[in-house]
XYZ file of N, CA, C and O in Angstrom:
832
model
N 15.483 14.468 12.843
C 13.482 14.082 13.109
C 12.913 13.109 12.956
O 13.737 12.374 12.339
N 11.860 13.603 13.452
C 10.972 12.113 13.704
C 9.503 12.073 13.299
O 8.897 13.306 13.999
N 8.984 11.191 13.057
C 7.350 11.118 12.656
C 6.562 9.745 13.205
O 6.895 9.367 12.991
N 6.504 10.570 13.832
C 5.557 10.395 15.063
C 3.479 9.618 14.394
O 3.408 10.565 13.545
N 3.585 8.631 14.291
C 1.969 7.752 14.171
C 1.486 7.449 15.268
O 1.399 6.068 15.339
N 0.776 7.989 15.396
C -0.495 7.334 16.565
C -1.602 6.860 15.988
O -2.687 7.023 14.894
N -2.181 5.626 16.991
C -3.281 5.327 15.678
C -3.434 4.058 16.290
O -3.144 3.741 18.018
N -4.411 2.927 16.701
C -4.947 2.404 17.481
C -5.339 1.130 16.037
O -5.993 1.042 15.457
N -4.816 -0.576 16.476
C -5.135 -1.288 15.557
C -6.446 -1.225 15.011
O -6.895 -2.069 13.990
N -7.411 -1.361 16.437
C -8.894 -1.795 15.759
C -9.740 -0.125 16.021
O -11.156 -0.200 15.187
N -8.710 1.100 15.161
C -9.741 2.543 15.062
C -9.800 2.234 13.260
O -8.533 1.864 12.154
N -10.944 2.654 12.576
C -11.563 1.896 11.374
C -10.692 2.897 10.450
O -10.364 2.774 9.367
N -10.956 4.307 10.754
C -10.108 5.077 10.233
C -8.372 5.248 9.908
O -7.923 5.010 8.874
N -8.007 4.088 11.136
C -6.373 3.914 10.426
C -6.342 3.269 9.652
O -5.312 3.087 8.827
N -7.777 2.000 9.720
C -7.644 0.739 8.799
C -7.522 1.298 6.929
O -6.882 0.930 6.040
N -8.367 2.449 7.101
C -8.776 3.047 5.258
C -7.553 3.552 5.235
O -7.410 4.731 4.106
N -7.286 4.867 6.347
C -5.862 5.338 6.198
C -4.578 4.957 5.695
O -3.385 4.867 5.018
N -4.538 3.413 5.808
C -3.368 2.613 5.891
C -2.666 2.166 4.400
O -1.578 2.892 4.341
N -3.334 2.431 3.101
C -2.804 2.585 1.914
C -1.951 3.815 1.696
O -0.708 3.922 1.013
N -2.216 5.514 2.036
C -1.665 6.283 2.273
C -0.706 6.161 3.364
O 0.149 7.242 2.667
N -0.529 5.634 4.342
C 0.310 5.534 4.961
C 1.401 5.417 5.148
O 2.849 5.788 4.776
N 1.229 3.798 3.809
C 2.544 3.244 3.051
C 3.346 4.082 2.652
O 4.671 3.539 2.229
N 2.267 4.899 1.457
C 3.408 5.396 0.191
C 3.899 6.455 1.089
O 4.778 7.343 0.710
N 3.568 6.811 2.378
C 4.138 8.331 2.826
C 4.900 7.950 3.616
O 6.391 8.652 3.371
N 5.397 6.613 4.286
C 6.135 6.640 4.540
C 7.794 5.642 3.892
O 8.736 6.011 4.021
N 6.983 5.064 2.504
C 8.332 5.424 1.483
C 8.383 6.257 0.962
O 9.586 6.192 -0.091
N 8.007 7.801 1.155
C 8.212 8.815 -0.075
C 8.477 9.620 0.974
O 9.697 10.776 -0.119
N 9.068 9.302 2.270
C 9.891 10.348 2.650
C 11.331 10.835 3.011
O 11.739 9.367 2.813
N 12.101 11.417 3.508
C 13.867 11.094 3.471
C 13.983 10.146 4.438
O 13.472 10.438 5.533
N 15.100 9.040 3.354
C 14.960 8.320 4.718
C 16.383 8.157 5.726
O 15.691 7.377 6.819
N 16.295 8.801 6.376
C 16.859 9.516 7.695
C 15.791 9.990 8.830
O 16.716 10.833 9.687
N 14.527 10.041 8.407
C 13.507 10.418 9.435
C 12.645 8.933 9.911
O 12.704 8.338 9.155
N 13.002 9.393 10.669
C 12.738 8.183 11.791
C 11.075 8.014 12.040
O 10.973 9.046 12.348
N 10.741 6.309 11.714
C 9.253 6.485 11.753
C 8.817 5.935 13.057
O 9.590 4.738 13.415
N 8.126 6.230 14.232
C 7.754 5.568 15.822
C 6.125 6.012 15.628
O 5.405 6.830 15.647
N 5.779 4.499 15.636
C 4.499 4.072 16.425
C 3.725 4.102 17.870
O 4.946 4.294 18.669
N 2.843 4.995 18.025
C 2.316 5.421 19.187
C 1.060 4.933 19.306
O -0.064 5.364 18.427
N 0.759 3.968 20.401
C -0.986 2.875 21.000
C -1.565 4.486 20.870
O -1.278 4.786 22.315
N -2.481 5.001 20.616
C -3.113 6.482 21.074
C -4.219 5.096 22.298
O -4.742 6.099 23.112
N -4.899 4.094 22.111
C -6.344 3.357 23.063
C -7.389 4.034 22.904
O -7.791 5.227 23.637
N -7.867 3.740 21.979
C -8.962 3.536 21.398
C -10.306 4.318 22.400
O -10.916 4.263 23.002
N -10.424 2.382 23.121
C -11.152 1.811 24.059
C -10.738 1.046 24.800
O -9.918 0.222 24.634
N -10.652 2.323 26.436
C -10.238 1.019 27.656
C -10.663 -0.600 27.554
O -11.952 -1.109 26.957
N -10.547 -1.511 28.593
C -10.896 -3.202 28.702
C -12.194 -2.710 29.451
O -12.516 -2.369 30.126
N -12.990 -3.611 28.763
C -14.206 -3.457 28.966
C -14.492 -4.742 28.521
O -14.424 -5.557 27.720
N -15.476 -5.757 29.246
C -16.091 -7.013 28.887
C -17.553 -7.136 28.761
O -18.089 -8.090 28.695
N -18.346 -5.784 29.022
C -19.751 -5.354 28.572
C -19.995 -5.970 26.892
O -19.184 -5.220 26.005
N -20.981 -6.424 26.755
C -21.326 -6.386 24.968
C -21.389 -4.734 25.084
O -22.208 -3.920 25.439
N -21.378 -4.668 23.267
C -21.560 -3.681 23.073
C -22.575 -3.297 22.433
O -23.660 -3.784 22.023
N -24.082 -2.333 23.070
C -25.021 -2.128 22.996
C -25.417 -1.804 21.346
O -24.202 -1.498 20.334
N -26.582 -2.446 20.808
C -27.317 -2.452 19.160
C -27.276 -1.384 19.046
O -26.358 -0.994 17.414
N -27.290 0.022 18.888
C -27.027 1.262 18.897
C -25.574 1.210 18.976
O -25.349 2.319 17.251
N -25.263 0.859 19.565
C -23.433 1.328 18.460
C -22.886 0.833 17.927
O -22.312 1.531 17.258
N -23.158 -0.988 17.933
C -23.233 -1.834 16.642
C -23.266 -1.116 15.275
O -22.649 -0.990 14.443
N -24.590 -0.499 15.137
C -25.026 0.165 14.239
C -24.163 1.601 14.040
O -24.024 1.636 12.366
N -23.768 2.380 14.775
C -23.118 3.460 14.584
C -22.065 2.839 14.178
O -21.687 3.872 13.243
N -21.417 2.162 14.674
C -20.306 1.619 14.149
C -20.044 1.333 12.098
O -19.065 1.313 11.683
N -20.949 0.289 12.606
C -21.122 -0.311 11.263
C -20.901 0.858 10.393
O -20.807 0.591 9.212
N -22.049 2.168 10.724
C -22.299 3.017 9.910
C -20.557 3.916 9.455
O -20.725 4.695 8.058
N -20.482 3.835 10.717
C -18.757 4.685 10.119
C -18.055 3.533 9.077
O -17.488 4.622 8.293
N -17.857 2.596 9.084
C -17.247 1.673 8.168
C -18.072 2.164 6.576
O -17.257 1.724 5.752
N -19.611 2.274 6.889
C -19.819 2.774 5.336
C -19.628 3.745 4.657
O -18.769 4.473 3.836
N -19.383 5.365 5.592
C -18.491 6.111 5.395
C -17.045 6.456 5.094
O -16.994 6.792 4.441
N -16.519 5.516 5.742
C -15.309 5.342 5.439
C -14.853 4.324 3.739
O -14.571 5.565 2.857
N -15.552 3.636 3.806
C -15.783 3.415 2.046
C -16.378 4.155 0.867
O -16.055 4.042 -0.276
N -17.003 5.184 1.806
C -17.208 6.181 0.626
C -16.766 7.768 0.625
O -16.432 8.427 -0.758
N -15.729 7.770 1.361
C -14.955 8.830 1.924
C -13.221 7.846 1.071
O -12.432 9.200 0.732
N -13.295 7.160 1.372
C -11.990 6.303 0.669
C -12.514 5.281 -0.447
O -11.931 4.368 0.773
N -12.076 5.111 -1.548
C -12.814 4.733 -2.286
C -11.766 3.198 -2.004
O -10.756 3.503 -1.845
N -12.215 1.950 -2.415
C -11.454 1.101 -1.923
C -10.779 -0.073 -0.664
O -10.703 -1.015 -0.468
N -11.719 0.909 0.016
C -11.525 0.196 1.520
C -12.462 -0.952 2.044
O -13.483 -0.924 1.561
N -11.689 -1.841 2.508
C -12.721 -3.076 2.354
C -12.993 -3.276 4.067
O -12.404 -3.650 4.731
N -14.578 -4.002 4.138
C -14.805 -4.443 5.534
C -15.828 -5.508 5.151
O -16.399 -5.523 4.554
N -15.493 -6.184 6.347
C -16.473 -7.823 6.002
C -17.490 -7.457 7.561
O -17.316 -7.626 8.501
N -18.634 -7.065 6.518
C -19.501 -7.241 7.809
C -20.398 -7.718 8.745
O -21.261 -7.863 9.834
N -19.905 -8.904 7.863
C -20.017 -10.249 8.523
C -19.512 -9.863 10.525
O -20.641 -11.131 11.050
N -19.404 -9.276 10.517
C -18.341 -9.316 11.852
C -20.123 -8.944 13.053
O -19.846 -9.214 13.970
N -20.493 -7.928 12.728
C -21.376 -8.065 13.397
C -22.544 -8.985 13.962
O -23.284 -9.090 14.694
N -22.758 -9.716 13.006
C -23.581 -10.609 12.904
C -22.839 -12.427 13.445
O -23.187 -12.739 14.218
N -21.237 -12.471 13.247
C -20.650 -13.839 14.168
C -20.208 -13.868 14.543
O -19.700 -14.386 15.772
N -19.932 -12.465 15.687
C -18.658 -11.980 16.504
C -19.677 -11.368 17.703
O -21.455 -11.219 17.228
N -19.573 -11.087 19.663
C -19.972 -10.612 19.933
C -18.840 -9.436 20.614
O -18.082 -9.624 21.373
N -19.516 -8.338 19.761
C -18.390 -6.805 19.488
C -17.897 -6.867 21.477
O -19.187 -6.760 21.797
N -16.793 -5.909 21.603
C -17.634 -4.820 22.665
C -16.184 -3.600 22.356
O -15.700 -4.300 21.710
N -16.755 -2.826 22.357
C -16.097 -0.906 22.960
C -15.088 -1.474 24.051
O -14.529 -0.814 24.698
N -13.464 -2.410 23.052
C -12.397 -2.924 23.880
C -10.960 -2.643 22.696
O -11.035 -3.699 22.462
N -10.306 -1.832 22.722
C -9.521 -1.883 22.381
C -8.119 -1.986 23.132
O -6.893 -2.093 21.953
N -7.977 -1.974 24.173
C -6.815 -1.867 24.741
C -6.155 -3.464 24.518
O -4.718 -3.490 24.941
N -7.027 -4.760 24.985
C -6.079 -5.915 24.012
C -5.080 -5.816 23.101
O -4.390 -6.092 22.666
N -6.119 -5.538 22.015
C -5.276 -5.287 20.477
C -4.012 -4.607 20.384
O -2.878 -4.749 20.387
N -3.930 -3.255 20.943
C -2.968 -2.328 21.251
C -1.949 -2.990 22.389
O -0.540 -2.923 21.766
N -1.953 -3.596 23.099
C -0.927 -4.525 24.725
C -0.825 -6.280 23.113
O 0.547 -6.125 23.367
N -1.257 -5.847 22.402
C -0.750 -7.323 21.360
C 0.385 -6.620 20.669
O 1.184 -7.271 20.193
N 0.103 -5.416 20.652
C 1.388 -4.797 19.625
C 2.805 -5.289 20.633
O 3.116 -5.258 20.093
N 2.289 -4.200 21.628
C 3.656 -4.227 22.988
C 4.071 -5.888 22.610
O 5.130 -6.205 22.837
N 3.632 -6.484 23.230
C 3.397 -7.732 23.188
C 4.895 -8.729 21.953
O 5.743 -9.274 22.327
N 3.783 -8.322 20.590
C 4.862 -9.145 20.067
C 6.265 -8.066 19.231
O 7.216 -8.957 19.366
N 5.712 -7.019 20.096
C 7.095 -5.970 19.480
C 8.628 -6.539 20.710
O 9.915 -6.407 20.518
N 7.813 -6.887 21.648
C 8.729 -7.495 22.840
C 9.526 -8.542 22.280
O 10.884 -8.531 23.444
N 9.281 -9.188 21.319
C 9.471 -10.975 21.055
C 10.463 -10.648 19.568
O 11.863 -10.942 19.749
N 9.841 -9.360 18.968
C 10.428 -8.700 17.947
C 10.201 -7.258 17.630
O 9.176 -7.663 17.348
N 11.076 -6.382 17.266
C 10.477 -4.804 17.296
C 10.547 -4.783 15.460
O 9.262 -3.791 15.428
N 10.852 -6.048 14.889
C 10.753 -5.802 13.472
C 9.293 -6.082 13.116
O 8.948 -6.059 11.994
N 8.969 -6.566 14.267
C 7.469 -7.329 14.020
C 6.083 -6.452 14.106
O 4.951 -7.024 14.189
N 7.118 -5.689 14.681
C 6.016 -4.214 15.523
C 4.663 -4.440 13.994
O 3.307 -4.686 14.544
N 4.913 -3.828 12.868
C 4.075 -3.064 11.559
C 3.413 -4.439 11.576
O 1.839 -4.714 11.138
N 3.875 -5.724 11.432
C 3.464 -7.212 10.964
C 1.968 -7.490 11.870
O 0.766 -8.350 11.410
N 2.264 -7.539 12.979
C 1.017 -7.588 13.890
C -0.254 -6.679 13.732
O -1.066 -7.346 14.028
N 0.915 -4.940 13.835
C -0.792 -4.484 12.953
C -1.883 -4.538 12.868
O -2.558 -4.813 11.828
N -0.839 -4.626 11.452
C -1.871 -5.312 9.682
C -2.097 -6.566 9.966
O -3.237 -6.671 9.390
N -2.042 -7.371 11.020
C -2.425 -8.836 11.108
C -3.528 -8.823 12.185
O -4.391 -9.705 12.105
N -3.805 -8.210 12.877
C -5.322 -7.711 13.552
C -5.693 -6.919 12.712
O -7.339 -6.828 12.613
N -5.482 -5.518 11.854
C -6.438 -5.126 10.716
C -7.255 -6.304 10.215
O -8.527 -5.541 9.558
N -6.428 -6.949 9.547
C -6.824 -8.102 8.608
C -7.955 -8.970 9.298
O -9.284 -9.126 9.096
N -7.394 -9.447 10.256
C -8.621 -10.143 11.119
C -9.900 -9.707 11.682
O -10.476 -10.228 11.555
N -9.562 -8.104 12.192
C -11.041 -7.796 12.324
C -11.853 -7.341 11.259
O -13.380 -7.762 11.374
N -10.855 -6.423 10.183
C -11.585 -5.966 9.101
C -12.200 -6.666 7.721
O -12.863 -6.420 7.768
N -11.428 -7.605 8.107
C -11.368 -8.568 6.780
C -12.135 -9.719 6.630
O -12.856 -10.588 6.097
N -11.888 -10.413 7.788
C -11.837 -11.952 8.384
C -12.809 -12.054 8.906
O -12.783 -13.463 9.954
N -13.467 -11.290 9.935
C -14.904 -10.802 10.762
C -14.101 -12.367 11.859
O -15.076 -12.397 12.484
N -13.252 -11.577 12.623
C -12.979 -12.413 13.804
C -12.653 -10.873 15.059
O -12.263 -9.854 14.405
N -12.446 -11.326 16.152
C -12.898 -9.892 16.740
C -11.065 -10.052 18.103
O -10.971 -10.432 18.814
N -10.553 -8.978 17.533
C -9.150 -8.468 18.504
C -9.629 -7.892 20.137
O -8.373 -8.241 19.883
N -10.964 -8.178 20.381
C -10.810 -7.402 21.461
C -11.098 -9.103 22.415
O -10.635 -8.410 24.102
N -10.865 -10.388 21.856
C -11.100 -11.355 22.220
C -9.071 -12.378 22.521
O -8.262 -11.669 21.704
N -8.717 -11.991 23.898
C -7.515 -12.657 23.864
C -6.922 -13.794 22.740
O -5.659 -14.068 22.238
N -8.360 -14.392 22.735
C -7.900 -15.832 22.332
C -7.292 -15.541 20.643
O -6.733 -16.505 19.922
N -8.181 -14.948 19.895
C -7.975 -14.054 18.761
C -6.407 -13.650 18.136
O -5.963 -14.376 17.234
N -6.196 -13.555 19.270
C -4.702 -12.573 19.953
C -3.967 -13.239 19.547
O -2.590 -13.392 18.808
N -3.627 -14.308 20.279
C -3.177 -15.334 20.437
C -2.371 -16.160 19.143
O -1.772 -16.367 18.229
N -3.941 -16.801 18.385
C -3.714 -16.983 17.308
C -2.687 -16.162 16.128
O -2.428 -16.939 15.450
N -3.495 -15.021 15.928
C -1.719 -14.041 15.106
C -1.278 -14.104 15.507
O -0.240 -14.232 14.184
N -0.845 -14.463 16.636
C 0.941 -13.814 17.773
C 1.493 -15.459 16.855
O 2.625 -15.806 16.256
N 0.262 -16.513 17.149
C 1.172 -17.505 16.269
C 1.689 -17.756 15.364
O 2.596 -18.515 14.656
N 0.853 -17.777 14.531
C 0.387 -17.226 13.163
C 1.954 -16.528 12.047
O 1.910 -16.641 11.202
N 2.012 -15.148 12.952
C 3.425 -14.741 12.974
C 4.793 -15.240 13.246
O 5.895 -14.853 12.885
N 4.874 -17.003 13.672
C 5.914 -17.604 14.381
C 6.833 -16.627 15.433
O 7.190 -17.260 16.042
N 5.117 -16.244 15.859
C 5.990 -15.453 18.267
C 5.709 -17.293 18.883
O 4.893 -17.763 18.424
N 6.370 -16.943 20.013
C 6.105 -17.811 20.656
C 4.438 -17.545 21.327
O 4.595 -16.742 22.452
N 3.709 -18.699 21.188
C 2.527 -18.479 21.506
C 2.756 -18.330 23.323
O 1.938 -17.389 24.236
N 3.502 -18.807 23.891
C 3.031 -19.128 25.791
C 3.952 -17.588 25.767
O 3.192 -17.113 27.172
N 4.542 -17.248 25.870
C 5.525 -15.664 26.298
C 4.463 -14.896 25.595
O 3.809 -13.875 26.550
N 4.230 -15.227 24.377
C 2.570 -13.726 24.135
C 1.372 -13.945 25.376
O 1.866 -12.579 25.699
N 1.257 -15.061 25.205
C 0.045 -14.859 26.486
C 0.193 -14.216 28.035
O -0.136 -13.307 28.733
N 1.689 -14.709 28.301
C 2.330 -13.718 29.320
C 2.580 -11.949 29.285
O 1.899 -11.551 29.812
N 3.061 -12.016 28.033
C 3.183 -10.713 27.857
C 2.130 -9.826 27.531
O 1.796 -8.280 28.000
N 0.338 -10.230 27.123
C -0.306 -9.686 26.198
C -1.114 -8.895 27.602
O -1.490 -7.932 27.544
N -1.122 -9.663 28.972
C -1.930 -9.123 29.748
C -1.057 -8.458 30.922
O -1.275 -8.631 32.373
N 0.526 -8.315 30.944
C 1.610 -8.658 32.089
C 0.980 -7.039 33.054
O 0.318 -6.008 31.514
N 1.630 -6.501 33.657
C 1.388 -4.810 34.429
C 2.847 -4.290 33.154
O 2.118 -2.957 33.372
N 3.657 -4.566 32.716
C 5.037 -3.808 32.022
C 4.223 -3.406 30.992
O 4.425 -1.955 30.363
N 3.933 -4.650 29.739
C 2.771 -4.231 28.597
C 2.114 -2.822 28.987
O 1.750 -2.303 28.495
N 1.728 -3.438 30.290
C 0.093 -2.290 30.815
C 0.289 -0.365 31.003
O 0.183 0.112 30.484
N 1.707 -0.969 31.646
C 2.337 0.322 31.492
C 3.478 1.298 30.431
O 2.514 2.600 30.132
N 3.306 0.699 29.962
C 3.822 0.623 28.378
C 2.721 1.402 27.726
O 3.204 2.570 26.692
N 1.967 1.030 27.837
C 0.703 1.366 27.001
C 0.003 2.614 27.456
O 0.142 3.519 26.631
N -0.076 2.779 28.762
C -0.520 4.083 29.104
C 0.846 5.274 28.911
O 0.367 6.104 28.467
N 2.156 5.092 28.913
C 2.883 5.491 28.682
C 2.890 6.387 27.425
O 2.802 7.653 26.817
N 2.905 4.662 26.224
C 2.096 5.769 24.813
C 1.131 6.523 24.702
O 1.308 7.796 23.915
N -0.085 6.338 25.710
C -1.186 7.094 25.256
C -0.888 8.489 25.722
O -1.164 9.877 25.359
N -0.449 8.546 26.913
C 0.054 10.258 27.937
C 0.954 10.792 26.730
O 0.679 11.595 26.010
N 2.187 10.238 26.366
C 2.842 10.867 25.200
C 2.544 11.077 23.892
O 3.020 12.026 23.565
N 1.302 10.372 24.045
C 0.608 10.939 22.267
C -0.182 12.295 22.603
O 0.147 13.187 22.088
N -0.835 12.075 24.158
C -1.534 13.182 24.252
C -0.919 14.360 24.393
O -0.540 15.489 23.916
N 0.816 13.866 25.222
C 1.101 15.851 25.380
C 1.651 15.768 24.409
O 2.370 17.578 23.977
N 1.959 15.657 22.548
C 2.341 15.539 21.784
C 1.377 16.394 20.860
O 1.978 16.802 19.718
N 0.131 16.415 20.761
C -0.824 17.017 20.590
C -1.233 16.157 19.631
O -2.716 16.483 19.131
N -1.795 14.987 19.747
C -2.186 13.897 19.060
C -3.912 13.775 19.714
O -4.197 14.332 20.737
N -5.061 13.921 19.067
C -6.391 14.512 19.545
C -7.466 13.208 18.625
O -8.955 13.704 18.996
N -6.672 12.717 17.301
C -8.022 11.653 17.087
C -6.777 10.508 16.682
O -5.568 10.811 16.180
N -7.479 9.501 16.007
C -6.521 8.575 15.213
C -6.784 8.671 13.709
O -8.528 8.298 13.497
N -6.167 8.053 12.927
C -4.898 8.345 12.812
C -3.897 9.924 13.533
O -5.241 10.581 12.770
N -2.972 10.145 13.552
C -2.519 11.474 13.791
C -1.283 11.139 13.231
O -0.038 10.136 13.706
N -0.368 12.130 12.970
C 0.730 12.208 12.514
C 1.509 13.244 12.943
O 0.965 14.275 12.875
N 2.116 13.328 13.625
C 2.935 14.548 14.053
C 4.519 14.468 14.112
O 5.353 13.594 14.377
N 5.139 15.809 13.208
C 6.392 16.048 13.122
C 7.368 16.287 14.415
O 6.674 17.598 14.697
N 8.804 15.963 14.894
C 8.959 16.133 15.410
C 10.195 16.923 15.581
O 11.228 16.375 14.548
N 10.288 18.218 15.339
C 11.237 18.859 14.977
C 12.419 19.301 16.025
O 11.840 19.812 16.096
N 13.791 19.398 16.288
C 14.223 19.818 17.726
C 13.464 19.786 18.869
O 12.907 18.390 19.198
N 13.012 20.966 19.954
C 12.145 20.944 20.354
C 10.630 20.974 20.280
O 9.319 20.767 21.105
N 9.995 21.503 19.092
C 8.927 21.347 18.097
C 7.705 20.030 17.577
O 8.897 19.038 17.511
N 6.862 19.759 18.245
C 6.385 18.923 17.351
C 4.837 19.908 16.480
O 4.187 20.604 17.631
N 4.746 19.025 15.878
C 4.041 19.507 14.691
C 3.032 18.842 13.980
O 3.261 17.641 13.144
N 0.868 18.952 14.601
C 0.739 18.099 14.202
C 0.482 18.253 12.289
O 0.120 19.188 11.806
N 0.406 16.972 11.557
C 0.238 16.600 9.879
C -1.116 17.077 9.504
O -1.534 15.939 10.423
N -1.369 17.919 8.778
C -2.877 17.829 8.049
C -2.833 15.831 7.429
O -2.225 15.847 7.176
N -4.484 15.707 7.850
C -4.104 14.466 7.027
C -5.283 14.675 5.761
O -6.168 15.022 5.806
N -4.772 13.593 4.639
C -5.173 13.679 3.575
C -5.575 12.273 3.195
O -5.004 11.416 3.009
N -6.819 11.554 3.915
C -6.581 10.275 3.721
C -6.577 9.508 1.384
O -6.380 8.206 1.893
N -6.235 10.030 1.124
C -6.549 9.311 -0.401
C -5.361 9.666 -1.281
O -5.226 9.859 -1.734
N -4.707 11.074 -0.558
C -3.134 11.241 -1.326
C -2.173 11.718 -0.663
O -2.520 12.582 0.304
N -0.941 10.799 -0.584
C -0.420 11.326 -0.096
C 0.870 12.250 -0.178
O 1.785 12.340 0.903
N 0.595 12.890 -1.394
C 1.715 14.075 -1.680
C 1.852 15.256 -1.212
O 2.556 16.231 -0.532
N 0.227 15.999 -0.830
C 0.859 17.262 0.340
C 1.162 16.854 1.657
O 2.083 18.086 2.094
N 0.776 16.264 2.070
C 2.063 15.663 3.681
C 3.193 15.424 2.967
O 4.264 16.103 3.633
N 3.503 14.847 2.231
C 4.890 14.087 1.549
C 5.433 15.992 1.537
O 6.772 15.775 1.554
N 5.442 16.453 0.363
C 5.859 17.488 0.470
C 6.169 18.373 1.182
O 6.915 19.250 1.622
N 4.985 18.843 2.315
C 4.974 19.465 3.721
C 6.271 19.144 4.735
O 7.265 19.769 4.887
N 6.143 17.962 4.698
C 7.597 17.309 5.551
C 8.690 17.202 4.673
O 9.863 17.190 5.604
N 8.954 16.920 3.062
C 10.258 17.464 2.732
C 10.418 18.859 3.169
O 11.816 19.536 2.545
N 9.689 19.746 2.861
C 10.249 21.468 3.086
C 10.906 20.977 4.351
O 11.456 21.871 4.826
N 9.656 20.798 5.441
C 10.222 20.821 6.690
C 11.398 20.593 7.511
O 12.182 20.643 7.674
N 12.002 19.596 6.440
C 13.006 18.513 6.262
C 14.389 19.524 5.805
O 15.291 19.613 6.782
N 13.993 19.955 4.838
C 14.684 20.786 4.206
C 15.504 22.172 5.047
O 16.868 22.536 5.292
N 14.365 22.940 5.807
C 14.548 23.973 6.753
C 15.387 23.543 7.983
O 15.990 23.931 8.444
N 14.962 22.824 8.163
C 15.698 21.869 9.430
C 17.078 21.234 9.064
O 17.949 21.285 10.574
N 17.542 21.012 8.184
C 18.938 20.675 7.361
C 20.029 21.789 6.573
O 21.119 21.653 6.292
N 19.214 23.035 7.170
C 20.182 23.971 6.370
C 20.631 24.514 7.275
O 20.481 24.460 8.616
């Protein structure tokens, strides 16, 4: 069995879901493989984000704080940065980091989220992503090359296409693969137990 997690490093709901997702990962049977898929929330763009969209997204952050108590956001981002509706660079950064060390995939995702939501940095910018990579101990010169290579872009497109094929319709999504079946799991942003119970039931049935 494989549990696919479809996400985007710059998806604010993924950030809010992070504590629950970590509990789910630690609570599932050890031989269920977890695989991350990048959903690609917003394509590359050099256009400044319209002010109305900035207000809308800042509003989503406040909504998430109400829906998922304890979720932290640094609203200085909207004053200190020049936002763009572009998350593909952050997605490619995860792939570029993984090329150097598969084990660092989760660390890269977490570091991008922390830079964006806690430290008011803009992960739509390559220079921010390079600093994050360097801080994680990656080879920054190799990272720069991989970040915008055709190969990395193709890998991102492959993730996006596959996530859509198996039924992801938003971020985050959890999809359980049993043999030839793909089943979307319901999201509870504050409680891992309903999902854990469901996964364990499916796991037991699958192994009977």
